[in-house]
Amino acid sequence: AVPAGRKKTRAKKSKIPPRDTLTEQQRKEIEEAFDILDTEGSGKIDQGDLHVALRALGFEPRKDEVKKLMSDNDKENTGTINKQQFVEIFRAKWGETDSEDLLQLAFQLYDKEESGTLSLDNLQDVTEMIGETVNVEELQEMMDEAAGVKAGDADHAWEITVEQFMKIMVQEKEKTLG
């Protein structure tokens, strides 16, 4: 029963898509993560790459779980999966992760020295891999801004942390959306 003086209201439909569907932005981010893992540009990744992606996104899959994901998706038994199959695997897991996790995956993959920082060269690799055309000066400005270096200072930020990387990527995303 509804208390006197109060109207019965219908629950509003959520704008959040069901757990097993992806927004266009989520699909794009997952495809970009695949492109980062596909270092040879073959259009395929192996079980080890899938394991790296799952762990980087905060999942702790056992080897047998990764093996099952591979066998469920690798119908031809090639030992590899393509981008669409990769997207399908993450479509099911997307409700458990977010784009921040994908950015952390990108950071980890380009932090080849495992120093916890990215250099200007590393950032250039990231932008090339995702198909963005950003010149060196713009990348340096973004690094400087993220590191708190004032415009016009003689000093530059030569490396950035994961937090600064996230700041840059969020700013770039907002520029493209805004």
PDB file of N, CA and C in Angstrom, residues 34 38 40-45 81-84:
ATOM      1  N   PHE A  34      43.326  -4.693 -27.370  1.00  0.00           N
ATOM      2  CA  PHE A  34      43.750  -5.799 -28.239  1.00  0.00           C
ATOM      3  C   PHE A  34      44.901  -5.339 -29.136  1.00  0.00           C
ATOM      4  N   ASP A  38      48.559  -6.955 -29.554  1.00  0.00           N
ATOM      5  CA  ASP A  38      48.925  -7.528 -30.852  1.00  0.00           C
ATOM      6  C   ASP A  38      50.155  -6.799 -31.385  1.00  0.00           C
ATOM      7  N   GLU A  40      52.720  -7.699 -33.043  1.00  0.00           N
ATOM      8  CA  GLU A  40      53.183  -7.977 -34.404  1.00  0.00           C
ATOM      9  C   GLU A  40      52.202  -7.482 -35.464  1.00  0.00           C
ATOM     10  N   GLY A  41      51.012  -7.047 -35.049  1.00  0.00           N
ATOM     11  CA  GLY A  41      50.011  -6.586 -36.002  1.00  0.00           C
ATOM     12  C   GLY A  41      49.408  -7.709 -36.821  1.00  0.00           C
ATOM     13  N   SER A  42      49.393  -8.914 -36.271  1.00  0.00           N
ATOM     14  CA  SER A  42      48.888 -10.087 -36.998  1.00  0.00           C
ATOM     15  C   SER A  42      47.372 -10.212 -36.941  1.00  0.00           C
ATOM     16  N   GLY A  43      46.742  -9.438 -36.049  1.00  0.00           N
ATOM     17  CA  GLY A  43      45.293  -9.574 -35.884  1.00  0.00           C
ATOM     18  C   GLY A  43      44.921 -10.714 -34.949  1.00  0.00           C
ATOM     19  N   LYS A  44      45.927 -11.282 -34.292  1.00  0.00           N
ATOM     20  CA  LYS A  44      45.691 -12.405 -33.375  1.00  0.00           C
ATOM     21  C   LYS A  44      46.583 -12.269 -32.145  1.00  0.00           C
ATOM     22  N   ILE A  45      46.078 -12.785 -31.032  1.00  0.00           N
ATOM     23  CA  ILE A  45      46.889 -12.858 -29.814  1.00  0.00           C
ATOM     24  C   ILE A  45      46.799 -14.278 -29.271  1.00  0.00           C
ATOM     25  N   ILE A  81      43.454 -16.097 -30.744  1.00  0.00           N
ATOM     26  CA  ILE A  81      42.111 -15.542 -30.935  1.00  0.00           C
ATOM     27  C   ILE A  81      42.248 -14.224 -31.683  1.00  0.00           C
ATOM     28  N   ASN A  82      41.188 -13.853 -32.406  1.00  0.00           N
ATOM     29  CA  ASN A  82      41.216 -12.585 -33.133  1.00  0.00           C
ATOM     30  C   ASN A  82      40.560 -11.486 -32.295  1.00  0.00           C
ATOM     31  N   LYS A  83      40.529 -10.291 -32.839  1.00  0.00           N
ATOM     32  CA  LYS A  83      40.006  -9.136 -32.106  1.00  0.00           C
ATOM     33  C   LYS A  83      38.540  -9.333 -31.703  1.00  0.00           C
ATOM     34  N   GLN A  84      37.714  -9.842 -32.616  1.00  0.00           N
ATOM     35  CA  GLN A  84      36.295 -10.034 -32.306  1.00  0.00           C
ATOM     36  C   GLN A  84      36.117 -11.028 -31.156  1.00  0.00           C
TER      37      GLN A  84
END
